[in-house]
Coordinates of C-alpha atoms and ligand atoms in Angstrom, one line a residue:
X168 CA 0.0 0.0 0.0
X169 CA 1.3 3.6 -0.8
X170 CA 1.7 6.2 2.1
X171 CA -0.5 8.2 0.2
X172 CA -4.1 8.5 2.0
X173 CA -5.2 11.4 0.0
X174 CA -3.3 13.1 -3.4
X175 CA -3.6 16.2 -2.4
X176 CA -1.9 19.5 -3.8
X177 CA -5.5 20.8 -1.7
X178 CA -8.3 19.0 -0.6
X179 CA -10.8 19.3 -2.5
X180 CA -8.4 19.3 -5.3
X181 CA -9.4 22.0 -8.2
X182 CA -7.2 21.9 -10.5
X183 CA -7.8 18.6 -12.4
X184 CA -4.2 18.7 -14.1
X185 CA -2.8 18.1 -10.4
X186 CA -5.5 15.6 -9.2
X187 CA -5.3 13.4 -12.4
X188 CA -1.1 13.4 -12.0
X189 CA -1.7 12.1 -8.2
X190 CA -3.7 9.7 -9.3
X191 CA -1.7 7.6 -11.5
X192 CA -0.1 4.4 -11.9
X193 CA -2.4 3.0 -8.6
X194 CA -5.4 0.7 -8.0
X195 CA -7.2 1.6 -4.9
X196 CA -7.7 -2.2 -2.6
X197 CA -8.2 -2.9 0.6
X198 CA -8.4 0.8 1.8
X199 CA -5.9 2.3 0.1
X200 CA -3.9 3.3 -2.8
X201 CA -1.7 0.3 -4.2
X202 CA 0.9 0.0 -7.3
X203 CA -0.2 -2.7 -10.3
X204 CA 1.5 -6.0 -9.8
X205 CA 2.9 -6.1 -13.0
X206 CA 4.5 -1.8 -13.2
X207 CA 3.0 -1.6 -16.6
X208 CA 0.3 1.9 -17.4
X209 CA -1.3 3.1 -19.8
X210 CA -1.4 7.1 -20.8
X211 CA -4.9 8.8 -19.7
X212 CA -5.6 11.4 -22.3
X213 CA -7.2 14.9 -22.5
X214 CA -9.3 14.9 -25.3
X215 CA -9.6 18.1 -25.5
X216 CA -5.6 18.5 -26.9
X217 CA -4.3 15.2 -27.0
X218 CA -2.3 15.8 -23.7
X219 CA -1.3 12.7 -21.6
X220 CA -2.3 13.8 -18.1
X221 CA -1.8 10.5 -16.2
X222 CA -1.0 7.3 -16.7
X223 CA -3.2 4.6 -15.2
X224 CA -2.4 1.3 -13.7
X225 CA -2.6 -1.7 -16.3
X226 CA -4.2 -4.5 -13.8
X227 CA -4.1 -8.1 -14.8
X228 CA -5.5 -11.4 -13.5
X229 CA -3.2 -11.2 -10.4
X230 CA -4.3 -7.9 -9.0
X231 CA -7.7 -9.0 -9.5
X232 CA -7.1 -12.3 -7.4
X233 CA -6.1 -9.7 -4.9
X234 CA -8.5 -7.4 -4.9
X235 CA -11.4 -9.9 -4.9
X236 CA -9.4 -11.8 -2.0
X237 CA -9.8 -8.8 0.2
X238 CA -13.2 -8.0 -0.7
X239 CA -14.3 -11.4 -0.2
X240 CA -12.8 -11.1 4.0
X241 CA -14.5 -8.0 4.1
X242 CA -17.5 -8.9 3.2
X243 CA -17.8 -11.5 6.3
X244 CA -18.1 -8.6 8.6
X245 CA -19.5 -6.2 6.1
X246 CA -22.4 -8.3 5.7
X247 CA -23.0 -8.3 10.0
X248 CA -23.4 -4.8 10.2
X249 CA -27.2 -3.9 10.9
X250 CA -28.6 -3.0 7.3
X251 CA -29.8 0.5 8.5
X252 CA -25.9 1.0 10.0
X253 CA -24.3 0.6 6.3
X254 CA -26.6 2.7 4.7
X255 CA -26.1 5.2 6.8
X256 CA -22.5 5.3 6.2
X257 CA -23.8 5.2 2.0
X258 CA -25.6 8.0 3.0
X259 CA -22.4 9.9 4.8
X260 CA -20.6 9.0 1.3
X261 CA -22.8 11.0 -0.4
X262 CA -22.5 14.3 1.7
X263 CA -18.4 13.5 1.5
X264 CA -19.5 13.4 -2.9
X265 CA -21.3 16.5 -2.9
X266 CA -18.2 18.6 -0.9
X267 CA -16.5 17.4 -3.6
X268 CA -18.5 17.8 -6.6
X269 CA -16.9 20.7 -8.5
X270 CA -13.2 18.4 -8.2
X271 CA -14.6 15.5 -9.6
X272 CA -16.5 17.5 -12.2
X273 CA -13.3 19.2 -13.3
X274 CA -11.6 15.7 -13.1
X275 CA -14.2 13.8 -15.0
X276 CA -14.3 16.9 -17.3
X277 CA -10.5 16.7 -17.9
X278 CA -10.9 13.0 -18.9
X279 CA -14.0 12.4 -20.8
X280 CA -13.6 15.8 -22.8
X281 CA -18.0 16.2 -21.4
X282 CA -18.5 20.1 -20.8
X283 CA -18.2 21.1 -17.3
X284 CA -21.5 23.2 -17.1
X285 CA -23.7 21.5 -19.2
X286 CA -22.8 18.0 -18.6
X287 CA -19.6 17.0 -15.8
X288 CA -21.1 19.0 -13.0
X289 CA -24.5 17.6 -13.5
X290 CA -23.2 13.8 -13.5
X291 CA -21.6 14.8 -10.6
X292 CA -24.1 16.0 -8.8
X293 CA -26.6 12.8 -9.7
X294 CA -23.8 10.7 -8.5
X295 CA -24.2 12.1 -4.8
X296 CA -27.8 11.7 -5.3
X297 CA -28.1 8.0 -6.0
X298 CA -25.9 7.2 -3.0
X299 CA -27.7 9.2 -0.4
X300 CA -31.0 7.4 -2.3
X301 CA -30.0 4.0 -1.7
X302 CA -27.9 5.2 1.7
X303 CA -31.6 5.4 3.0
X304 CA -33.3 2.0 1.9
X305 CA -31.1 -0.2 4.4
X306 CA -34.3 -0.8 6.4
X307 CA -35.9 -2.2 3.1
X308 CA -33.4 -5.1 3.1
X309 CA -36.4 -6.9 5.1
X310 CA -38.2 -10.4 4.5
X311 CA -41.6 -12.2 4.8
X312 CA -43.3 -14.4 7.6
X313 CA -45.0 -17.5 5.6
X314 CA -48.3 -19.0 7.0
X315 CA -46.9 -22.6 6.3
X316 CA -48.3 -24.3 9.1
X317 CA -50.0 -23.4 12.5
X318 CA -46.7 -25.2 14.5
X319 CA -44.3 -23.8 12.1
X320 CA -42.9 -20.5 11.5
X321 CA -41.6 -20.0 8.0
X322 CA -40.1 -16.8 7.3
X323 CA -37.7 -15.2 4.5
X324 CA -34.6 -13.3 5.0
X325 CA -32.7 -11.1 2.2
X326 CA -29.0 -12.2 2.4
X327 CA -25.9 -10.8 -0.1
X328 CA -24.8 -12.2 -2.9
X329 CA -20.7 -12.1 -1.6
X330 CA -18.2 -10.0 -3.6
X331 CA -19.9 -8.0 -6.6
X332 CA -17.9 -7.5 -9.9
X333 CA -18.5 -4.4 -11.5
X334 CA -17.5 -3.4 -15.1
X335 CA -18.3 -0.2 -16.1
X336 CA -17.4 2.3 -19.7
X337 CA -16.5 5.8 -19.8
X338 CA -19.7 7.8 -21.0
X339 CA -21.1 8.7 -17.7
X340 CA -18.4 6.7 -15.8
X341 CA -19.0 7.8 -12.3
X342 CA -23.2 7.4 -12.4
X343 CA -23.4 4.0 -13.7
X344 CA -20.5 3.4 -11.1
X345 CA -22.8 4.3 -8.3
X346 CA -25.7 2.7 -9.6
X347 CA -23.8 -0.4 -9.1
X348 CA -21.8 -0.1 -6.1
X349 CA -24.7 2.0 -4.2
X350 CA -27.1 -0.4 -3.8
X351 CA -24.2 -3.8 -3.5
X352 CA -22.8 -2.2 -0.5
X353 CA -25.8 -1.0 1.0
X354 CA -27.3 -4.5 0.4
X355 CA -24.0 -6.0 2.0
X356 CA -22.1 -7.1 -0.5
X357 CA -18.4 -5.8 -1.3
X358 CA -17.0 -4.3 -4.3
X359 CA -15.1 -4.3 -7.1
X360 CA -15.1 -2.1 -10.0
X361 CA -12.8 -2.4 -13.3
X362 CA -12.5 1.2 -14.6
X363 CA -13.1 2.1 -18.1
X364 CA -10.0 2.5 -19.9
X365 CA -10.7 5.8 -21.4
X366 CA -12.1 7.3 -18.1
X367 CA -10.2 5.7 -14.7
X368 CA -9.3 8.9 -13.3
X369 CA -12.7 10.1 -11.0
X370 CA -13.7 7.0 -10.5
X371 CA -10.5 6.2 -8.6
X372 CA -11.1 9.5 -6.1
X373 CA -14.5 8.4 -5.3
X374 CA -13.4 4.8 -4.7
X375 CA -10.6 6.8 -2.2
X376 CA -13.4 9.3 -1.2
X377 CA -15.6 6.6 -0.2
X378 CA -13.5 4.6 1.8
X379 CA -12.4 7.2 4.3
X380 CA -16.0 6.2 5.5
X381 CA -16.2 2.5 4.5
X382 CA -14.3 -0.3 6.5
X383 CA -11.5 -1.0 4.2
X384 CA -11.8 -4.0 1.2
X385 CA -15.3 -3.1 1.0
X386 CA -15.2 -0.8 -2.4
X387 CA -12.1 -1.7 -4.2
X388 CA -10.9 -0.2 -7.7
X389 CA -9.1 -1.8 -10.6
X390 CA -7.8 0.2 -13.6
X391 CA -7.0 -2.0 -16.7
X392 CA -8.1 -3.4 -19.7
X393 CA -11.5 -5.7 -20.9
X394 CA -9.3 -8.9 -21.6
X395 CA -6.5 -9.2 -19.3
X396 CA -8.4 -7.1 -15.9
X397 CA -12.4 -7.1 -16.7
X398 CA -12.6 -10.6 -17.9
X399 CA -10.6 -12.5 -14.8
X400 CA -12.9 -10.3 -12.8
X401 CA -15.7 -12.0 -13.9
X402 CA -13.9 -15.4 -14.2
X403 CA -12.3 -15.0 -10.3
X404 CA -14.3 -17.8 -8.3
X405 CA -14.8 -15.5 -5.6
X406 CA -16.9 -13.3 -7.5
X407 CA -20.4 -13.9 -7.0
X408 CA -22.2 -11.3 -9.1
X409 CA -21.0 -9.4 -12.0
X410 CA -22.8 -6.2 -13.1
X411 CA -21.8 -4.8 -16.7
X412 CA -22.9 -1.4 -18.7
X413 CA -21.4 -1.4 -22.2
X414 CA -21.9 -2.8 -25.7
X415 CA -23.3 -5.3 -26.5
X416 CA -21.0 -7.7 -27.6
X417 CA -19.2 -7.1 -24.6
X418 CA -22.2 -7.6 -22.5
X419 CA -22.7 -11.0 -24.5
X420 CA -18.9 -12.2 -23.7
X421 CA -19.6 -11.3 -19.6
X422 CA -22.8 -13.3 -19.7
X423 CA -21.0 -16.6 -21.2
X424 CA -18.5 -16.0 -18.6
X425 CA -21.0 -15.7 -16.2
X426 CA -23.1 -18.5 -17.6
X427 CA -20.3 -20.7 -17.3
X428 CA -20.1 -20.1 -13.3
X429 CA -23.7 -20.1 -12.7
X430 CA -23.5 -16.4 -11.5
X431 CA -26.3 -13.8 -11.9
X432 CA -25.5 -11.1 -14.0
X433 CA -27.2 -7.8 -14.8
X434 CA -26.7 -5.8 -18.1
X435 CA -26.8 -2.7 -19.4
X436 CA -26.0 -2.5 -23.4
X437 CA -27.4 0.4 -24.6
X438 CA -30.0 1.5 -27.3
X439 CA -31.5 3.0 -30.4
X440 CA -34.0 5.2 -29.0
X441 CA -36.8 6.7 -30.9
X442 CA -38.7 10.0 -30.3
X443 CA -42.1 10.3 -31.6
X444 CA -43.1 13.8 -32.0
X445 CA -46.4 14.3 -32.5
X446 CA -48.0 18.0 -35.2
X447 CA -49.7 18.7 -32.0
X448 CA -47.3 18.8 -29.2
X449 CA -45.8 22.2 -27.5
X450 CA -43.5 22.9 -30.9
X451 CA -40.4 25.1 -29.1
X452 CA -40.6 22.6 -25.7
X453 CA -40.2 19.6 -28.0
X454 CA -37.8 21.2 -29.8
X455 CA -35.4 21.8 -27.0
X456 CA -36.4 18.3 -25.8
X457 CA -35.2 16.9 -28.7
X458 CA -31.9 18.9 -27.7
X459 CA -31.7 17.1 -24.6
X460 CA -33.2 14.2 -25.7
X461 CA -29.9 13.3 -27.9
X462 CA -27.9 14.6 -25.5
X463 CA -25.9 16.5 -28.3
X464 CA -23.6 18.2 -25.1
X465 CA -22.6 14.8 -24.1
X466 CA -21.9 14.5 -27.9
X467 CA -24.5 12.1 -28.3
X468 CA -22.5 9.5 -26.1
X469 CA -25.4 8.1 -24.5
X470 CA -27.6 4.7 -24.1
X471 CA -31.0 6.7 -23.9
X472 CA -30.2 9.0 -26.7
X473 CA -32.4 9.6 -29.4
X474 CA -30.7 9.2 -32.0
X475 CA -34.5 8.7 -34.5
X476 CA -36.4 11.4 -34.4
X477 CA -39.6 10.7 -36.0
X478 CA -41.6 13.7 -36.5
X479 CA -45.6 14.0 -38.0
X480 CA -45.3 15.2 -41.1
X481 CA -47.1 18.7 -40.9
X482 CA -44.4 19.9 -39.2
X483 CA -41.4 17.9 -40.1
X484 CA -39.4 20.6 -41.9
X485 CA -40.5 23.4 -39.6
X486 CA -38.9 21.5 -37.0
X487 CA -35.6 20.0 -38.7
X488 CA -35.0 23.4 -39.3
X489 CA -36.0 24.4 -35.8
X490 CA -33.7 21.8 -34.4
X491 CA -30.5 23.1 -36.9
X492 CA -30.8 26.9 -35.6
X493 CA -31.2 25.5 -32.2
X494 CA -27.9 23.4 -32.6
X495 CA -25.9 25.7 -34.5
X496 CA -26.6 28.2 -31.4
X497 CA -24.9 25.2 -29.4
X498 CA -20.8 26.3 -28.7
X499 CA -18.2 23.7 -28.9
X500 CA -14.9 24.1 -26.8
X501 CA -12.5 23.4 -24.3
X502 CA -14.6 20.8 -22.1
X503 CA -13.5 23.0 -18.6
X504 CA -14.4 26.5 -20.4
X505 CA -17.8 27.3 -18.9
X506 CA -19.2 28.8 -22.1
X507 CA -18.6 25.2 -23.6
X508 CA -21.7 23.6 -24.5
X509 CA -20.3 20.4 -26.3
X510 CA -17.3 19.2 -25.7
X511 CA -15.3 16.4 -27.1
X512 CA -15.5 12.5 -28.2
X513 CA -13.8 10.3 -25.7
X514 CA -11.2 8.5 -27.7
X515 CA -9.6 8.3 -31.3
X516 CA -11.4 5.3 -31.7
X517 CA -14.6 6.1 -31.1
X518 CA -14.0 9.7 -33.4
X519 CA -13.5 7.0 -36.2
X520 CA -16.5 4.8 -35.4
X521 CA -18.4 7.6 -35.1
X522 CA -17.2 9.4 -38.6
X523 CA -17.3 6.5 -40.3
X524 CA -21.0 6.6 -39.6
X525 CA -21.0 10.0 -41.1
X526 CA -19.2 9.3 -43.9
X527 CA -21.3 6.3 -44.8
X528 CA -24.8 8.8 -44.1
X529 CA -23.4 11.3 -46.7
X530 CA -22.9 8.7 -49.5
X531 CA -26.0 7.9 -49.1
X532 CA -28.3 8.4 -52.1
X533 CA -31.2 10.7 -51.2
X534 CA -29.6 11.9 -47.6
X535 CA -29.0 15.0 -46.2
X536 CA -26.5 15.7 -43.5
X537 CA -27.2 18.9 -41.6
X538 CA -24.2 19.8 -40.2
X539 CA -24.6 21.5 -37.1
X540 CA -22.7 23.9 -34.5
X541 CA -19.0 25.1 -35.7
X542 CA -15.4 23.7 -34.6
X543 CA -13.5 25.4 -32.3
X544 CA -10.8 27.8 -33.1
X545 CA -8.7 28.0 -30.1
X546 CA -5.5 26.6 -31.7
X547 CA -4.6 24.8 -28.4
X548 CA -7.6 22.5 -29.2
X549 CA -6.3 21.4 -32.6
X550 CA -5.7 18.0 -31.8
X551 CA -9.1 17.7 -29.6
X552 CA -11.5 15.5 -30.9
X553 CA -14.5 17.8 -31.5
X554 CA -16.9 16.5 -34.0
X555 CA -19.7 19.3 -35.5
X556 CA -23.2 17.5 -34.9
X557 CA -24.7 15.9 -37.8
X558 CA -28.6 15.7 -38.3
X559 CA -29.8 13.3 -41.3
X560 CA -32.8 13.9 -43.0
X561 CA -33.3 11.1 -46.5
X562 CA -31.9 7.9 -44.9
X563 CA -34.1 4.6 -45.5
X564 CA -35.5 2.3 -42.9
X565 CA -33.1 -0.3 -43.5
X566 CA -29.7 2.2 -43.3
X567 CA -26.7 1.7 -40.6
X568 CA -27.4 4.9 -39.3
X569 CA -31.2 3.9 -38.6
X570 CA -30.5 0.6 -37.1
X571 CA -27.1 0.4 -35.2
X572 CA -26.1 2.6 -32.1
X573 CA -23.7 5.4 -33.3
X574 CA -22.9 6.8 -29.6
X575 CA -22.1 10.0 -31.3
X576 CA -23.5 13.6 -32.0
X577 CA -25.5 12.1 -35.2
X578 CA -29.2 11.7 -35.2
X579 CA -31.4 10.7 -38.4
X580 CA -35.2 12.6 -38.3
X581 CA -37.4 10.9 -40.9
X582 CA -41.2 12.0 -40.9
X583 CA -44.4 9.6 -40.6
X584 CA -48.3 10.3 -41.3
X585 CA -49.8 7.5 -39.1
X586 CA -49.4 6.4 -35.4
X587 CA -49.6 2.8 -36.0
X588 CA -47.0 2.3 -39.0
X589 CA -44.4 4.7 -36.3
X590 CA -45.0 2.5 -33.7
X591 CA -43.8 0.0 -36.1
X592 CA -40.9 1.4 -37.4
X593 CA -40.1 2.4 -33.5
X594 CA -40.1 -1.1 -32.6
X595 CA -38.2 -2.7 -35.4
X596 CA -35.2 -2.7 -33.9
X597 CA -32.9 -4.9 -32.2
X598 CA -32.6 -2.5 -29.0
X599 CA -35.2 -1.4 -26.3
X600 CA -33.7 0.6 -23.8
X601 CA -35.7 4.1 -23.8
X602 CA -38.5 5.7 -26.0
X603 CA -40.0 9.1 -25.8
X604 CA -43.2 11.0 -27.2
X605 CA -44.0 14.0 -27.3
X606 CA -47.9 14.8 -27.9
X607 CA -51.0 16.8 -26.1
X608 CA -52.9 14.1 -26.6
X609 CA -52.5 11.5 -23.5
X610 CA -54.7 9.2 -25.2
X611 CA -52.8 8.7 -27.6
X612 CA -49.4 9.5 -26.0
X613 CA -50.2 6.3 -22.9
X614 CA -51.7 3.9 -25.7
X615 CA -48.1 4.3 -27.6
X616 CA -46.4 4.0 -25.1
X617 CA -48.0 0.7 -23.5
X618 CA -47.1 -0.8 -27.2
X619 CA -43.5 0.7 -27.4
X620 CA -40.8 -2.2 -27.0
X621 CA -38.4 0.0 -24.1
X622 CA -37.6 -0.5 -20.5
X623 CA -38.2 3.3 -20.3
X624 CA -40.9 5.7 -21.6
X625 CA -41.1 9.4 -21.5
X626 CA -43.9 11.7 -22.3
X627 CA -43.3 15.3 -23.2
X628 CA -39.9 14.8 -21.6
X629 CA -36.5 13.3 -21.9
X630 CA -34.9 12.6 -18.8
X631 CA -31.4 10.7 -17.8
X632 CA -31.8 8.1 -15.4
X633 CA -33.0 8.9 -11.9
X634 CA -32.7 6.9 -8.4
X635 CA -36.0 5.8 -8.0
X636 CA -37.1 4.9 -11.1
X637 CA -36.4 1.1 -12.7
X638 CA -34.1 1.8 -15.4
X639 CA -33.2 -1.3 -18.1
X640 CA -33.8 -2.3 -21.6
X641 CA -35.4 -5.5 -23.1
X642 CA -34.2 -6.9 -26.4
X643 CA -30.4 -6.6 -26.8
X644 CA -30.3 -3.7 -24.4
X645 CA -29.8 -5.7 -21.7
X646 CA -31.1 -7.9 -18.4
X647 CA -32.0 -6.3 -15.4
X648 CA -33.2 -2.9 -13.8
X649 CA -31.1 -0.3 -11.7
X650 CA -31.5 2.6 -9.9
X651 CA -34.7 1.8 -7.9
X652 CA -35.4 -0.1 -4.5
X653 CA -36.2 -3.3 -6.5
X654 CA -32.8 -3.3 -8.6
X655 CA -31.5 -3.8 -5.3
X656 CA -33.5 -6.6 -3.8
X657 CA -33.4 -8.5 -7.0
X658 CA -30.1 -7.9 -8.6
X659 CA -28.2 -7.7 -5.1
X660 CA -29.5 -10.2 -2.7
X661 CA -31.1 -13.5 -2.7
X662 CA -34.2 -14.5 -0.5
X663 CA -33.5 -17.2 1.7
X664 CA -36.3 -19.7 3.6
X665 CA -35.9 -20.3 7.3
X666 CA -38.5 -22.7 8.9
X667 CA -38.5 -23.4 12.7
X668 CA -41.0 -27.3 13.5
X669 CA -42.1 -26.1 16.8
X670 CA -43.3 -29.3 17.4
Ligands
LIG780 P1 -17.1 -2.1 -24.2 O1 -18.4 -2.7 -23.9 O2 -16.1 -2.9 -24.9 O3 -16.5 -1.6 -22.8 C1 -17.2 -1.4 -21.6 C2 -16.4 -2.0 -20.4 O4 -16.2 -3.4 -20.6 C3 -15.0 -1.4 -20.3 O5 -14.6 -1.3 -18.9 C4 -14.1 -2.5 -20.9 O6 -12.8 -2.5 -20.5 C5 -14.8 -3.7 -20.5 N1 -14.5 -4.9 -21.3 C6 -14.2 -5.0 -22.6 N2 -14.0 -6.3 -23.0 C7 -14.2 -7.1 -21.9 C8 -14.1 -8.5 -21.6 N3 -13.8 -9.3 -22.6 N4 -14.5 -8.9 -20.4 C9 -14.8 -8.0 -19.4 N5 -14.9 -6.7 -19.6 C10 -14.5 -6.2 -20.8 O7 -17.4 -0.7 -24.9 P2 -16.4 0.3 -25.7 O8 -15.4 -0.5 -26.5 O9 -15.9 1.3 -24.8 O10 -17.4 1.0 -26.7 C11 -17.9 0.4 -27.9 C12 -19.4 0.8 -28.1 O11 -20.2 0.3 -27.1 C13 -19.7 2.2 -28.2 O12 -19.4 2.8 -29.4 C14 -21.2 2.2 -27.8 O13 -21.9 2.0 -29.0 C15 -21.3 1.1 -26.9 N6 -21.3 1.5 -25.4 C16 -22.5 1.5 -24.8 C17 -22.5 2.0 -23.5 C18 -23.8 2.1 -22.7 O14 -24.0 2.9 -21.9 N7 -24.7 1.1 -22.8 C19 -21.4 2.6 -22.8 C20 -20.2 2.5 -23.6 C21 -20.2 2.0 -24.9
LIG781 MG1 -14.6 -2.5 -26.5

């Protein structure tokens, strides 16, 4: 372990370029900071210029046997402290969080290349929220009395599942962290987490933050690769549960692996979600919800976001062009500048998957790619990877850009004259994670949305995910809810039987 309780230059730390440098080349196990076995790291990058500003451990198969060996001893005495008594110290987490939201906004700002206004400092702000929400539901962790017989007493406890593997990517890294390890720990299980590799940074000074409050080997971090440090984290015999938000054919490999030990496993894969928009609805509300809806200042990098607009076709060109001025007003920029609105794509690769989509769109016989917003000009930002928002009007049914997640500032609009073939079109697709309509009339609006194939669906708004409220896809987007009091019971504990003959 590293004599290095907290990487201070100050406490909280504000200047991101300090933090990020103090936190490299560690894991966080057992309570506190600790070297990678094997001395190798990988660079951390700011998107925003191309700058290396860490480097992050490169953990293998043996720091996960280590990891996992200290979260399964904890657990043994994790799992006796009174229910209430560990959410309570979930609950203290999330003040600790929120004293610290502007550093880990900067820090996850730094990383992911998401605006610090319009999108960092609202993640991090969510993230305090879901762990004082599920710091306040250890009295829920309660079972049932079973009228069996009149001399017996049958009744059902809710135990934990042991040591939780969580594998988590680098959109909204630090939120779909805590929607994992909130309701584990709270349920008494231990943790732990294998970073993204694009975003290890924040997620590290939480894990630290945390555990100033947690008995140590309860929330343990691992920074590392999917192949050599995610997969032997869901091989390791120790671990009992494995949780997973990422693509899909990720998701599929973890749930073989899983398969093949007979562990539950819950998944998260992401979507292609549709927005109905309806001649009748609030036109400039609906606009801007469609702004928010694709989530064009997180540069589209989202599960939920809806990346096919379909839009009645009275009004279809009033509001593609609505939608274009209301973009183009959107500023692109240096990530930590507060006037930024959109900031950068995460990671060369994904800038390629993403323009190859583009490029592919533009071919296109009969499509039109709006091209949104303006690149920056500050000539420190050359290298960033900014990419100007595209909206495609033209493209066909059967098109990439119709039918495969992009995860990028690109959304196709196409316009439709009858509920029924929409609702059609909507479902006919191999994801079903989130759905939104926008309409005044409820009638319609509710009978859509019963027949919508989505885990989520939104009327006349577009939200993110939000503690309370089941969130989870069907189809290829996944298996499982989070977020709400039942993703906890379900996904983190099992129900055990205790009868008592009393003769
Ligand atoms: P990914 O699914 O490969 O990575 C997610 C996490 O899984 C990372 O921590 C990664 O290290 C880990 N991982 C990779 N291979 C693994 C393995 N064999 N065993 C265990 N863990 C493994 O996603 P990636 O490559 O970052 O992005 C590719 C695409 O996935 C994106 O373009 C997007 O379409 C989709 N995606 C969806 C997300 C969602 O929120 N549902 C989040 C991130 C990506
Ligand atoms: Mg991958």
């Amino acid at each position: 372990m590293l004599d290095r309780p907290h990487p201070t230059p100050a406490d909280p730390c504000l200047d991101p370029f300090a933090l990020a440098k103090a936190l490299s080349g560690v894991h966080f196990i057992g309570g506190g900071y600790v070297p990678g076995r094997n001395g190798q790291s990988f660079a951390v990058v700011n998107p925003a210029t191309g700058i290396e500003v860490a480097r992050a451990a490169e953990g293998d198969a043996a720091d996960v046997d280590v990891a996992v060996q200290v979260a399964s001893r904890a657990q043994k005495d994790w799992a006796k402290v009174p229910a209430r008594k560990r959410g309570a110290m979930v609950h203290a987490c999330a003040a600790l969080l929120k004293e610290h939201q502007e550093e880990l906004a900067r820090l996850i700002a730094l990383e992911t290349g998401k605006a610090l206004r319009t999108e960092s400092r609202v993640e991090a702000g969510v993230v305090a929220d879901v762990f004082e929400f599920f710091g306040g539901l250890g009295s829920e962790l309660k079972g049932e009395s079973v009228p069996f017989a009149p001399n017996v007493l049958s009744v059902t406890v809710r135990e934990p599942l042991g040591v939780v593997g969580a594998i988590i990517p680098w959109n909204v890294p630090m939120l779909l962290m805590a929607l994992k390890v909130a309701p584990a720990l709270v349920a008494g299980n231990t943790v732990v987490v294998k970073s993204a590799e694009e975003a290890p940074l924040a997620v590290l000074r939480i894990c630290e933050l945390m555990n100033r409050i947690l008995p140590p080997g309860c929330f343990n971090m691992l920074s590392g690769f999917g192949p050599e440090c995610g997969a032997p984290l869901v091989d390791h015999p120790k671990v009992r549960k494995v949780t997973f938000t990422g693509s899909v054919e990720t998701g599929k490999i973890v749930a073989r692996a899983a398969a093949n030990k007979l562990i539950p496993v819950t998944l998260e894969l992401g979507g292609k979600s549709p927005m109905i928009v309806f001649a009748d609805c609030d036109f400039d509300k609906t606009v801007s919800g469609a702004l928010t809806s694709m989530r064009f200042t997180r540069q589209g990098q989202s599960c939920t976001a809806a990346s096919r607009i379909y839009v009645e076709r009275p009004i279809f060109d009033r509001f593609v062009s609505a939608m274009k001025d209301a973009v183009n007003r959107m500023v692109m920029g240096d990530p930590l500048d507060e006037k930024t609105d959109i900031g950068t794509i995460v990671s060369e690769g994904q800038l390629e998957k993403v323009r190859g989509f583009i490029e592919e769109g533009t071919r296109t016989a009969g499509a039109t790619a709006h091209v949104c917003s303006a690149m920056p000009t500050d000539p420190a930002l050359r290298k960033g990877l900014f990419i100007q928002p595209v909206i495609f009007t033209g493209l066909g049914a059967d098109s990439r850009l119709v039918r495969e997640e992009i995860f990028g500032p690109v959304t196709v609009m196409a316009p439709f004259d009858d509920p029924e073939a929409v609702l059609a079109e909507a479902n006919d697709s191999e994801y079903g994670l989130a759905a939104s309509l926008w309409t005044n009339n409820l009638k319609v609006g509710l009978d859509l949305a019963h027949r919508l194939e989505a885990g989520l669906v939104q009327i006349n708004q577009n939200l993110v995910v939000q503690a309370n409220l089941s969130y989870g896809g069907v189809k290829s987007s996944g298996l499982g809810k989070e977020a709400s009091l039942e993703a906890m019971l379900e996904h983190f504990t099992h129900k055990k039987t205790i009868m008592v003959n009393m003769g």
